[in-house]
Short mmCIF file of C-alpha atoms in Angstrom, two decimals:
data_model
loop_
_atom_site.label_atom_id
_atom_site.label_comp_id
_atom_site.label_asym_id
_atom_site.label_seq_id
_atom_site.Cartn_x
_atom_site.Cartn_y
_atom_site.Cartn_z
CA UNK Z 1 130.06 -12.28 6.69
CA UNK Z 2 133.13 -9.97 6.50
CA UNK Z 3 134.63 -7.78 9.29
CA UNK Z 4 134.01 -4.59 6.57
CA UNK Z 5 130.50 -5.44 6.10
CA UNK Z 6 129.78 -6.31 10.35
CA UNK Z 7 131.52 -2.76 10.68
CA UNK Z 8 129.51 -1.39 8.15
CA UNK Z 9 126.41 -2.45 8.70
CA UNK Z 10 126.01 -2.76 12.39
CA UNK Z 11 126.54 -6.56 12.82
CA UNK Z 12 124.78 -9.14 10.40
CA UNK Z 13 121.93 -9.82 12.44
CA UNK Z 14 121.25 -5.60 12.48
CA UNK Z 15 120.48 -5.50 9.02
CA UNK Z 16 119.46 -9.01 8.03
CA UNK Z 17 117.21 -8.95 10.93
CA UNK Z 18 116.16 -5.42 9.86
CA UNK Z 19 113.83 -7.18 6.88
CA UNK Z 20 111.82 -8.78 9.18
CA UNK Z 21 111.13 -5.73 11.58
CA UNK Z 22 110.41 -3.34 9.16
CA UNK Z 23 106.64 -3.51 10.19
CA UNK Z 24 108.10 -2.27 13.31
CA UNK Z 25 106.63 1.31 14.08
CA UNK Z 26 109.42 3.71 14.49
CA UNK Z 27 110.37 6.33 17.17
CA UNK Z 28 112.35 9.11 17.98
CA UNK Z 29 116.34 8.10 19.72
CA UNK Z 30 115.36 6.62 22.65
CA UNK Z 31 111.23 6.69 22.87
CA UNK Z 32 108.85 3.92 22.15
CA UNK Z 33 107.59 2.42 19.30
CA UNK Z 34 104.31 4.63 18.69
CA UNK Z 35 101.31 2.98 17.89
CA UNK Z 36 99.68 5.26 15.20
CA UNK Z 37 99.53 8.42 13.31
CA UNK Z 38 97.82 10.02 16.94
CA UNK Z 39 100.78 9.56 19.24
CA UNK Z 40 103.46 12.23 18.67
CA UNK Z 41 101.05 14.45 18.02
CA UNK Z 42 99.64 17.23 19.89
CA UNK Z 43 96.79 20.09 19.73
CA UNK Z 44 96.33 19.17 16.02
CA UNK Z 45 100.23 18.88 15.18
CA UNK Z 46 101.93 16.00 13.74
CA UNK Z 47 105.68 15.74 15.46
CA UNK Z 48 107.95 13.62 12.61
CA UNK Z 49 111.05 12.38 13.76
CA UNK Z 50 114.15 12.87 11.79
CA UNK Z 51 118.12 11.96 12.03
CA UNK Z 52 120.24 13.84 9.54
CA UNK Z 53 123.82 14.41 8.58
CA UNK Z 54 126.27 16.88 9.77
CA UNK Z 55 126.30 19.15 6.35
CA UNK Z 56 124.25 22.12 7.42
CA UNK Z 57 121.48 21.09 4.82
CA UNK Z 58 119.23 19.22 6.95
CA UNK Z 59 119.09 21.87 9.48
CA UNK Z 60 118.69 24.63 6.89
CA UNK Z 61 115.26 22.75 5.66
CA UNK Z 62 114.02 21.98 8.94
CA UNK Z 63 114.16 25.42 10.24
CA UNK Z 64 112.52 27.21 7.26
CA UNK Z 65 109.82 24.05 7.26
CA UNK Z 66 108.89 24.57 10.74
CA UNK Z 67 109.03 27.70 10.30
CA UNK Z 68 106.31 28.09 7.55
CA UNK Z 69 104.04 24.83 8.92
CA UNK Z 70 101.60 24.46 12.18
CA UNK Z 71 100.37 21.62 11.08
CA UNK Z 72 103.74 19.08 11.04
CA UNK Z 73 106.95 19.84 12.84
CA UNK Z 74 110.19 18.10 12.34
CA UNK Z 75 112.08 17.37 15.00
CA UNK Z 76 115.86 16.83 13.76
CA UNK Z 77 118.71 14.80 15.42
CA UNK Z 78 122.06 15.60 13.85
CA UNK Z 79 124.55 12.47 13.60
CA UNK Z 80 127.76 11.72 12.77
CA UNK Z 81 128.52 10.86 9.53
CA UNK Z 82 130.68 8.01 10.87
CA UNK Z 83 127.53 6.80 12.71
CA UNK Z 84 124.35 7.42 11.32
CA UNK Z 85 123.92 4.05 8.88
CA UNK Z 86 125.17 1.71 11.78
CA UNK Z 87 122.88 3.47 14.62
CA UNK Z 88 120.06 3.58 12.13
CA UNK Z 89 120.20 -0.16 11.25
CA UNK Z 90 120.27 -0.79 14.97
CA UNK Z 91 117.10 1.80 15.96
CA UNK Z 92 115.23 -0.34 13.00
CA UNK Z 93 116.14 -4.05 14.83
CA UNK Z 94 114.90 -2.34 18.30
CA UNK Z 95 111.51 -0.43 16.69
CA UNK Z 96 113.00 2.50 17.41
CA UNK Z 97 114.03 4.26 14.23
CA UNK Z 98 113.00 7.71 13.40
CA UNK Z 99 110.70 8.68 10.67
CA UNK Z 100 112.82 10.02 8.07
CA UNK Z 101 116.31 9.06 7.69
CA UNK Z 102 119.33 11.00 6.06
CA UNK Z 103 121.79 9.26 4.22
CA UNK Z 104 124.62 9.96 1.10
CA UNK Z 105 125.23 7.06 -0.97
CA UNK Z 106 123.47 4.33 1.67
CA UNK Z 107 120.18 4.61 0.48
CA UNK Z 108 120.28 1.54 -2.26
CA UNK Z 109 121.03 -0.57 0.83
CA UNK Z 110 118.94 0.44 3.35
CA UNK Z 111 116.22 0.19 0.45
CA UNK Z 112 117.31 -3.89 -0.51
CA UNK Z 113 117.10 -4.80 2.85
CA UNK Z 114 113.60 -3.22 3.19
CA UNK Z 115 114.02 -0.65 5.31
CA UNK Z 116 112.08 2.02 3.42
CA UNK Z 117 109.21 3.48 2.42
CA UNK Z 118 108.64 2.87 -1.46
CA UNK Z 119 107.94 6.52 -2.77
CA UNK Z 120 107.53 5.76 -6.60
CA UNK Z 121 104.11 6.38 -7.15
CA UNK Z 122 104.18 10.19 -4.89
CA UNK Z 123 107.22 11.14 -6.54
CA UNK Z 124 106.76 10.66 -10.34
CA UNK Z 125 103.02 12.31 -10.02
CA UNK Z 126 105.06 15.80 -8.53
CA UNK Z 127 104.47 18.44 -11.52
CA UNK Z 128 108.10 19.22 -11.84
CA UNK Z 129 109.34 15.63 -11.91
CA UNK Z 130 110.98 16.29 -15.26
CA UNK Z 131 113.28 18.79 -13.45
CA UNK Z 132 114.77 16.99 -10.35
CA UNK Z 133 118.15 16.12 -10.39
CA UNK Z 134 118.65 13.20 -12.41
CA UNK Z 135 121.91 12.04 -10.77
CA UNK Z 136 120.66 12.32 -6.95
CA UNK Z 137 117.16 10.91 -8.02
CA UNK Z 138 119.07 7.95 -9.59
CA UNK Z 139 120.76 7.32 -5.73
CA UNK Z 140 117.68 6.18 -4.63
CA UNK Z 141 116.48 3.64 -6.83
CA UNK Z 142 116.56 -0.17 -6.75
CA UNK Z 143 115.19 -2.08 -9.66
CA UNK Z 144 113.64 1.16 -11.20
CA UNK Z 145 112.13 2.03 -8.23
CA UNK Z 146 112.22 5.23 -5.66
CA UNK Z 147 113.31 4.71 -1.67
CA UNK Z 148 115.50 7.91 -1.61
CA UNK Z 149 114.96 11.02 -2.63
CA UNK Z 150 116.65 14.24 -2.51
CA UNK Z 151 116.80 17.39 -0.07
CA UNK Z 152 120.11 19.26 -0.92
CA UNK Z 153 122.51 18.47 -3.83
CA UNK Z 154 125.87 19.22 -4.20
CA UNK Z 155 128.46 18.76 -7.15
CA UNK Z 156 132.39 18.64 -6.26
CA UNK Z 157 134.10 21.22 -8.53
CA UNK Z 158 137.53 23.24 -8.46
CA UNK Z 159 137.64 26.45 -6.91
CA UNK Z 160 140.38 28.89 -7.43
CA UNK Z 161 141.28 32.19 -5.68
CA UNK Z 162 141.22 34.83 -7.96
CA UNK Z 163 142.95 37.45 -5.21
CA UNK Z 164 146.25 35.16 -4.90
CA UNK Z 165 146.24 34.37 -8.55
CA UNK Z 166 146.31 38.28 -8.95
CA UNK Z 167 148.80 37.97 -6.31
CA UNK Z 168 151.65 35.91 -7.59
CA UNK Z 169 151.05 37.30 -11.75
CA UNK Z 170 148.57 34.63 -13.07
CA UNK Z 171 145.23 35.50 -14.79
CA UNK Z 172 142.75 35.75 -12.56
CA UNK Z 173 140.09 34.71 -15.10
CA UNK Z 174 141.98 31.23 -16.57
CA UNK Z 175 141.23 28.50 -14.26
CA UNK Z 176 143.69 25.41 -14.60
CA UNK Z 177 142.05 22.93 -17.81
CA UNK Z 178 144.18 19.87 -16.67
CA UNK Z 179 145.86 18.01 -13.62
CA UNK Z 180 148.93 19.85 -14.91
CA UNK Z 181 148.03 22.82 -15.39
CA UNK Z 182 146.82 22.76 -11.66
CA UNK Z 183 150.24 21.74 -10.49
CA UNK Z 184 152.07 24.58 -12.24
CA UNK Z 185 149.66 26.87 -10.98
CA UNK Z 186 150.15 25.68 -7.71
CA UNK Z 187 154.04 25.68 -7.73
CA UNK Z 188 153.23 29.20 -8.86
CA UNK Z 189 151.09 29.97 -5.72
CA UNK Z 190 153.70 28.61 -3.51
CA UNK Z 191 155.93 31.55 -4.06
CA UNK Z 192 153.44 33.53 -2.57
CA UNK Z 193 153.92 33.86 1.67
CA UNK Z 194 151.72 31.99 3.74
CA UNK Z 195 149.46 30.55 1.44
CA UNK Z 196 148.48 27.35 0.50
CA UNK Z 197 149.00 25.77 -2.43
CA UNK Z 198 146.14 23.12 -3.45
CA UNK Z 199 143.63 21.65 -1.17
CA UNK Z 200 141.06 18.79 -0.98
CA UNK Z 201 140.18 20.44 2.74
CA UNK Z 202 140.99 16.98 4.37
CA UNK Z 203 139.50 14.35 1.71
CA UNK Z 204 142.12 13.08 -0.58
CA UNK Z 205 142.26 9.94 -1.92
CA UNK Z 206 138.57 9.48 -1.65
CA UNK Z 207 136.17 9.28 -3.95
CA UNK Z 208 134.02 13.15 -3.93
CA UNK Z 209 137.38 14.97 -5.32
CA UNK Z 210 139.30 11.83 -6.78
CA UNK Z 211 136.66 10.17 -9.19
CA UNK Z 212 135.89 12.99 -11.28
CA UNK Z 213 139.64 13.53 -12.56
CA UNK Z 214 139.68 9.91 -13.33
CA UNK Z 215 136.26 10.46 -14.88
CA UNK Z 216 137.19 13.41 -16.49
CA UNK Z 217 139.94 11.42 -17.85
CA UNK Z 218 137.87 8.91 -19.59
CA UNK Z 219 138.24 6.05 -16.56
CA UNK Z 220 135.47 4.45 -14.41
CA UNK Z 221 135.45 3.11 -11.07
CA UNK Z 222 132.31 0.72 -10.71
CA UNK Z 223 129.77 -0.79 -13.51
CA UNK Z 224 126.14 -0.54 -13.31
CA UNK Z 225 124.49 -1.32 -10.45
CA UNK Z 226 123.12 -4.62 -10.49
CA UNK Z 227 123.94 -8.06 -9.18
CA UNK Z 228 126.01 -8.11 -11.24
CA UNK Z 229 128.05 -5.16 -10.71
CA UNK Z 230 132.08 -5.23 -10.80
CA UNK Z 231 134.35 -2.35 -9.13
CA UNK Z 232 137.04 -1.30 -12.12
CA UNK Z 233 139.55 1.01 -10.18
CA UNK Z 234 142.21 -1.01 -10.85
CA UNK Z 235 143.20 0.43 -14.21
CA UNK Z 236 145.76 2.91 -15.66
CA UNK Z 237 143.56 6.19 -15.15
CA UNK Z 238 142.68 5.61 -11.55
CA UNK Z 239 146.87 4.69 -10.98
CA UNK Z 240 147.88 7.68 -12.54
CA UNK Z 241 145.05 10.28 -10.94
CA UNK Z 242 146.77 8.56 -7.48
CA UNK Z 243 149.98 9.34 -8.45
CA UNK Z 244 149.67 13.23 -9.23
CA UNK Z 245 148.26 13.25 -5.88
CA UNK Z 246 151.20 11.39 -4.73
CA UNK Z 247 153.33 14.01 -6.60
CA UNK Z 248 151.35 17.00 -5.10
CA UNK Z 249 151.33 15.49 -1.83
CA UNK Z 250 155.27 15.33 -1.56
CA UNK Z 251 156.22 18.30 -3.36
CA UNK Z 252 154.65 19.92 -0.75
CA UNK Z 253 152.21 21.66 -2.49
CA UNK Z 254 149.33 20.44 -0.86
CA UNK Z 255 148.34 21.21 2.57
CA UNK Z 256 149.43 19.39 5.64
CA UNK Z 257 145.77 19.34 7.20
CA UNK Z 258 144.83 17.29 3.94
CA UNK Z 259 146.04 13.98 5.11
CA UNK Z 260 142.38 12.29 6.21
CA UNK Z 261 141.94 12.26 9.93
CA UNK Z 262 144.59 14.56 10.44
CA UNK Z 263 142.72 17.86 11.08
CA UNK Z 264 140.48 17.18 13.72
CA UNK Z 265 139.96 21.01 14.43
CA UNK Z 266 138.79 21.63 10.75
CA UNK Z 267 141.46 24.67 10.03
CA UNK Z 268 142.21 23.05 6.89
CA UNK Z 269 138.34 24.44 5.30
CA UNK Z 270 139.04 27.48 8.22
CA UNK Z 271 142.14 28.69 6.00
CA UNK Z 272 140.18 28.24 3.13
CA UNK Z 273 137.79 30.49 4.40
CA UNK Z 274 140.27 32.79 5.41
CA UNK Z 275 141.52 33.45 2.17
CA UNK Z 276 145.23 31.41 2.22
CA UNK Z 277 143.99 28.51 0.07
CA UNK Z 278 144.92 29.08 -3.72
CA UNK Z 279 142.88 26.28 -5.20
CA UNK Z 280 140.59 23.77 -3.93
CA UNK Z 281 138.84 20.97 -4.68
CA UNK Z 282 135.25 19.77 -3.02
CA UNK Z 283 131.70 21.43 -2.43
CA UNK Z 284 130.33 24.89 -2.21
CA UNK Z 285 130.95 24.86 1.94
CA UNK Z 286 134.50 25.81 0.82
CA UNK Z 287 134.05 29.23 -0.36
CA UNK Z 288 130.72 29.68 1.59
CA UNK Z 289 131.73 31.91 4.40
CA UNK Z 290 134.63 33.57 3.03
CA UNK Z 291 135.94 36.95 3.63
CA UNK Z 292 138.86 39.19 1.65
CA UNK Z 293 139.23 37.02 -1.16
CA UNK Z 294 136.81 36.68 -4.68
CA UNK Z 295 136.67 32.92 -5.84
CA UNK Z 296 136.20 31.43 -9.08
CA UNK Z 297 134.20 28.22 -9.98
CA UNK Z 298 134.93 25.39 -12.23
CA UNK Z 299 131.68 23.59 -13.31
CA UNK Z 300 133.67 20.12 -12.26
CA UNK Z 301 137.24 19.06 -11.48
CA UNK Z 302 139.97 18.75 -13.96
CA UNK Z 303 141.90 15.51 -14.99
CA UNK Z 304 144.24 14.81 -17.48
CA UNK Z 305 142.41 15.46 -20.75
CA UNK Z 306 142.17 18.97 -21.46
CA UNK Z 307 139.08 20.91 -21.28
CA UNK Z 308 137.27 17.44 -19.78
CA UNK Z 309 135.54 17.99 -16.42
CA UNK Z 310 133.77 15.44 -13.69
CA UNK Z 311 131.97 16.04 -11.16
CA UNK Z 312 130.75 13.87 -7.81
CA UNK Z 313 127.04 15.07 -7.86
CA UNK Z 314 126.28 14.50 -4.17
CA UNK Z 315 124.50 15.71 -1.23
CA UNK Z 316 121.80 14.72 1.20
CA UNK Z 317 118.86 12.26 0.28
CA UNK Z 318 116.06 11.18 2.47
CA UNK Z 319 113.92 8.05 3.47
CA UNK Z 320 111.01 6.87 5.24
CA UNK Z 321 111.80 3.67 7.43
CA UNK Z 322 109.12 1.01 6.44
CA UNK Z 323 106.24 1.21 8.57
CA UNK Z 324 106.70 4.88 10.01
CA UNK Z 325 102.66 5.78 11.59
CA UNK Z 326 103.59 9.02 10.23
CA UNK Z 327 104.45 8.27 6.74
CA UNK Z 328 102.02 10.85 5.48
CA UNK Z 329 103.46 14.02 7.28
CA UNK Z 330 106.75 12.38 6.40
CA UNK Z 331 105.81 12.58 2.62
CA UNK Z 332 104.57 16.16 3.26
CA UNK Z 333 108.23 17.45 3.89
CA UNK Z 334 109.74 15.51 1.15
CA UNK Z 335 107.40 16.58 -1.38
CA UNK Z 336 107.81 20.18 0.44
CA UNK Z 337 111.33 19.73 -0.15
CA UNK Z 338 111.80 18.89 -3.57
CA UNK Z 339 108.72 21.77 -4.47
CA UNK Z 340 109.42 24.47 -2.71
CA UNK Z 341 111.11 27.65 -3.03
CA UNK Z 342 111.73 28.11 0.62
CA UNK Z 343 114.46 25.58 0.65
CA UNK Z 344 115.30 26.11 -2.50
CA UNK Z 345 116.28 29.16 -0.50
CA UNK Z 346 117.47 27.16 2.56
CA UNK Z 347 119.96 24.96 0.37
CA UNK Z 348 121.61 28.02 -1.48
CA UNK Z 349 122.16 28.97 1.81
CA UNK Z 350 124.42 26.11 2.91
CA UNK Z 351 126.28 25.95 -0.51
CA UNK Z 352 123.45 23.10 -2.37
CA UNK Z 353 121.12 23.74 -4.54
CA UNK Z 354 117.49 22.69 -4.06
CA UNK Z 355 116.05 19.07 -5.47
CA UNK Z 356 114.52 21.35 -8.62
CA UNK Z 357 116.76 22.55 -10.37
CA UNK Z 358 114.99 24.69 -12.42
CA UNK Z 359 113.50 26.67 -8.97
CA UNK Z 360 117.00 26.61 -7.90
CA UNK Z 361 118.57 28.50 -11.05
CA UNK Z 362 115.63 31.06 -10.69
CA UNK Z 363 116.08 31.66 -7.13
CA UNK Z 364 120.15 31.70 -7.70
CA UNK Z 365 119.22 34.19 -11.15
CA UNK Z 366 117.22 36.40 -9.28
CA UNK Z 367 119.93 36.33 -5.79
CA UNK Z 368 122.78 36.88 -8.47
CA UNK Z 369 124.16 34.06 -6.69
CA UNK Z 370 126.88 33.26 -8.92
CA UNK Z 371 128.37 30.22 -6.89
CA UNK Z 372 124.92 28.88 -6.65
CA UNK Z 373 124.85 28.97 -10.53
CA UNK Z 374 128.12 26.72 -10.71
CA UNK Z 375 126.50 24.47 -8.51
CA UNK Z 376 123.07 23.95 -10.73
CA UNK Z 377 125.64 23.65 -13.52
CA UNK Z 378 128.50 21.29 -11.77
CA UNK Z 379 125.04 19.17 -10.74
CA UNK Z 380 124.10 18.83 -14.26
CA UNK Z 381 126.75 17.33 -15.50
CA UNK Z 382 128.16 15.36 -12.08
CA UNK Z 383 127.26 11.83 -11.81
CA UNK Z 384 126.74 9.79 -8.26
CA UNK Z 385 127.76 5.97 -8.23
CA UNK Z 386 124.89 3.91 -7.00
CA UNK Z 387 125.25 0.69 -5.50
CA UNK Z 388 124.30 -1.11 -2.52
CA UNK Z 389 127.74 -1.85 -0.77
CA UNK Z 390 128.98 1.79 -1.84
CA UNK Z 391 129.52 2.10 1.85
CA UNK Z 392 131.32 -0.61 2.49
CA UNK Z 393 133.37 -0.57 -0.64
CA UNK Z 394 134.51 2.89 -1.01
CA UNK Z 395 132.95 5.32 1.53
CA UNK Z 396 134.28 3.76 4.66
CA UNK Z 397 137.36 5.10 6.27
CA UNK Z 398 138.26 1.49 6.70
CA UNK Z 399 137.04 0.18 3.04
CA UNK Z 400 139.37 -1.33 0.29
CA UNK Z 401 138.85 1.89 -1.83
CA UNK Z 402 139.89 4.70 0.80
CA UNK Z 403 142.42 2.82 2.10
CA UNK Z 404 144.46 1.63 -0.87
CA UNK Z 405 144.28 5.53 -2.17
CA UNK Z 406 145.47 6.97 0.80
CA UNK Z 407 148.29 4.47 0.97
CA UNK Z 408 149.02 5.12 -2.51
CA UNK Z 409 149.24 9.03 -1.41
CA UNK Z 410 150.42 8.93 1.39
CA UNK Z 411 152.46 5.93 1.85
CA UNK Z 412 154.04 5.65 -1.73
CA UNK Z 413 152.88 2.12 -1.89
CA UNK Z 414 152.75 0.21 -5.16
CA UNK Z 415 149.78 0.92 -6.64
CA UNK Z 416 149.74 -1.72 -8.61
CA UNK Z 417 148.92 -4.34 -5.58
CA UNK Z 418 147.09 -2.11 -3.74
CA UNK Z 419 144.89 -0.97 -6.43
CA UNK Z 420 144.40 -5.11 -7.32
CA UNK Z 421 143.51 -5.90 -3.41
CA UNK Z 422 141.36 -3.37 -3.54
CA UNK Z 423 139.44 -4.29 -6.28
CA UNK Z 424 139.16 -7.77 -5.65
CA UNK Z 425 137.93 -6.57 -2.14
CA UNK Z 426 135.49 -4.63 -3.16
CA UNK Z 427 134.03 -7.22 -5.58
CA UNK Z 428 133.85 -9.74 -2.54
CA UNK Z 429 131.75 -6.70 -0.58
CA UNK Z 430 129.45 -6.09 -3.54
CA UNK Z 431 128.81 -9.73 -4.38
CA UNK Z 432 128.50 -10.47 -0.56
CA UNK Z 433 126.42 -7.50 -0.63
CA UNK Z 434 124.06 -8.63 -3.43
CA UNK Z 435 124.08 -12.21 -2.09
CA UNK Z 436 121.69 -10.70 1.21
CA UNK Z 437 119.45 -9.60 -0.50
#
């Protein structure tokens, strides 16, 4: 087995051991393995362990479900994004993994190594199946059926600041329609004092801002999921959606705290909130929060063809490890979360949009939550790669993907080689990936 996929996945005998335990009753961090739906429970409440990501969503919906429930209470452990696959493979090898499980695009492979719950049947008899969001749905499914399913969703789209384009004599009301068009604008911007440019707020070169230009400019970046599935980034449109970033990157148009890993202190999404970003590129968190300027929202992110948009349609999904004693309360808050208008409410809050997004377009209609509307819209249209060595293969810090890009942008490497390694890399992860299974 691979360093990448060891790193990834916690060691091979972690999560090739994990099929064997998933009988294993899960716990809370650090508590035994409880023995039945009883335990964890007291004066008639059900207590349902949880371990969630650090996006603001998962806390939203456990606060406003607690708050509205006597009977179940969630009890929520925020991880690291870094951390949260590789500790929750482990918890699952030593019986002690919690009851629901938040994830992003790991879900397909904590579901094909048997780690969770199959919720097809409770999920397709919910009355508003028809309106879930297709793309996040689709993240949890292996061979047509349901492991993951979603509590927040969020589309990647361009944002522009209508107050600086005021500012330095462009139309506030005509967003850029290409990667070009969003460099001139930007050079325009950078007359402007104290202001920056373009930003991704810390995430170029991966995937969430950088596949929907190359979608949007009629390239892909993986087939089907599948076994036999094939990552295609090295082509033409990926090379030349890395190079304008190349471009932006040294004409200095972009901002310094954009270089991954480099803005430990998060100012780069604090001066976006503070009004000195021009454009930017990424989820509704960026404007969420701001004060003294009036944003605009692009249903999607530009790339070269004009009037084409893509959009990452991401967010937070959820699981129930295989086994849980409290699988029933645990199906209670999912099916709470993709029904209800409370966080429906709880999502807007955080910059998502709820599961439904029907409810979510009449909660945003009747807010006048305009950014909210972009969102819904942005979601629509956004797609979300599924596969099971996603992680591995592009999300990692350390994967083929991320760090050919950010070589490519920040290195001014040949693309051409890196782009090929990387490919062939990621096929070797994928088919290595498959092979487990």
């Amino acid at each position: 087995m691979s360093a990448d996929i060891k790193r990834w996945l916690a060691g091979s005998a972690a999560v090739v051991a994990a099929v064997g335990l998933v009988g294993c009753s899960p716990s809370g961090p650090g508590e035994s393995s409880p023995s039945g739906e009883g335990q964890g429970s007291t004066g008639g409440v059900t207590t349902v362990t949880m371990w969630g990501r650090e996006t603001g969503a998962p806390a939203a919906a456990v606060e406003k479900f607690n708050a509205t429930h006597t009977d179940i209470q969630i009890e929520l452990s925020i991880v690291p994004d870094a951390e949260i696959i590789t500790k929750y493979a482990q918890s699952v090898r030593a019986g002690t993994a919690p009851d629901l499980i938040g994830t992003f695009t790991s879900g397909p492979l904590l579901a094909a190594q048997g780690m969770l719950e199959d919720l097809t049947d409770r999920v397709e008899a919910l009355p508003n199946r028809a309106d879930l969001a297709v793309a996040a749905m689709n993240a949890g499914l292996i061979e047509g059926r349901t492991y993951t399913v979603p509590l927040g969703v969020q589309g990647s789209q361009l944002y522009w600041n209508k107050t600086l384009f005021e500012q330095a004599g462009l139309d506030p009301e005509k967003p850029p329609a290409t990667l070009e068009e969003v460099k001139a604008i930007a050079e325009k911007l950078s007359e402007l004092p104290d202001v920056i440019p373009f930003s991704t707020i810390g995430s170029t070169g991966g995937a969430w801002p950088g596949f929907p230009s190359i979608w949007a400019s009629g390239g892909e970046v993986l087939t089907p999921a599948g076994p036999d599935q094939q990552a295609v980034f090295d082509n033409d449109t990926t090379k030349a959606v890395l190079a304008w970033y190349r471009d932006m990157w040294t004409s200095g148009l972009m901002a310094k705290t954009d270089q991954p890993n480099q803005d430990p202190g998060g100012v780069g999404l604090q001066n976006a909130h503070a009004g000195k970003v021009g454009m930017a590129v990424g989820g509704g968190y960026i404007v969420v929060g701001t004060e003294g300027a009036e944003w605009g929202y692009l249903p999607g992110i530009p790339g070269f063809v004009n009037g084409s948009l893509g959009s990452f349609a991401g967010g937070d999904v959820l699981g129930i490890t295989a086994g849980s004693p409290k699988v029933d309360a645990a199906r209670a808050f999912l099916e709470w979360a993709m029904t209800s208008e409370d966080n429906a409410r709880a999502m807007a809050s955080t910059g998502n949009a709820g599961p439904d997004l029907a409810l979510a377009s009449r909660v945003a209609e009747e807010a006048g939550d305009q950014l909210a509307l972009s969102q819904i819209a942005t979601i629509k249209v956004g797609s979300w790669p599924a596969s099971i060595a996603y992680g591995p293969a592009i999300d990692a810090p350390t994967g083929p993907y991320n760090v050919a890009a950010q070589a490519i942008v920040f290195e001014g490497v040949d693309p051409d080689e890196a782009l090929a390694k990387a490919q062939a890399d990621a096929n070797a992860l994928i088919k290595e990936a498959y092979d487990q299974v």
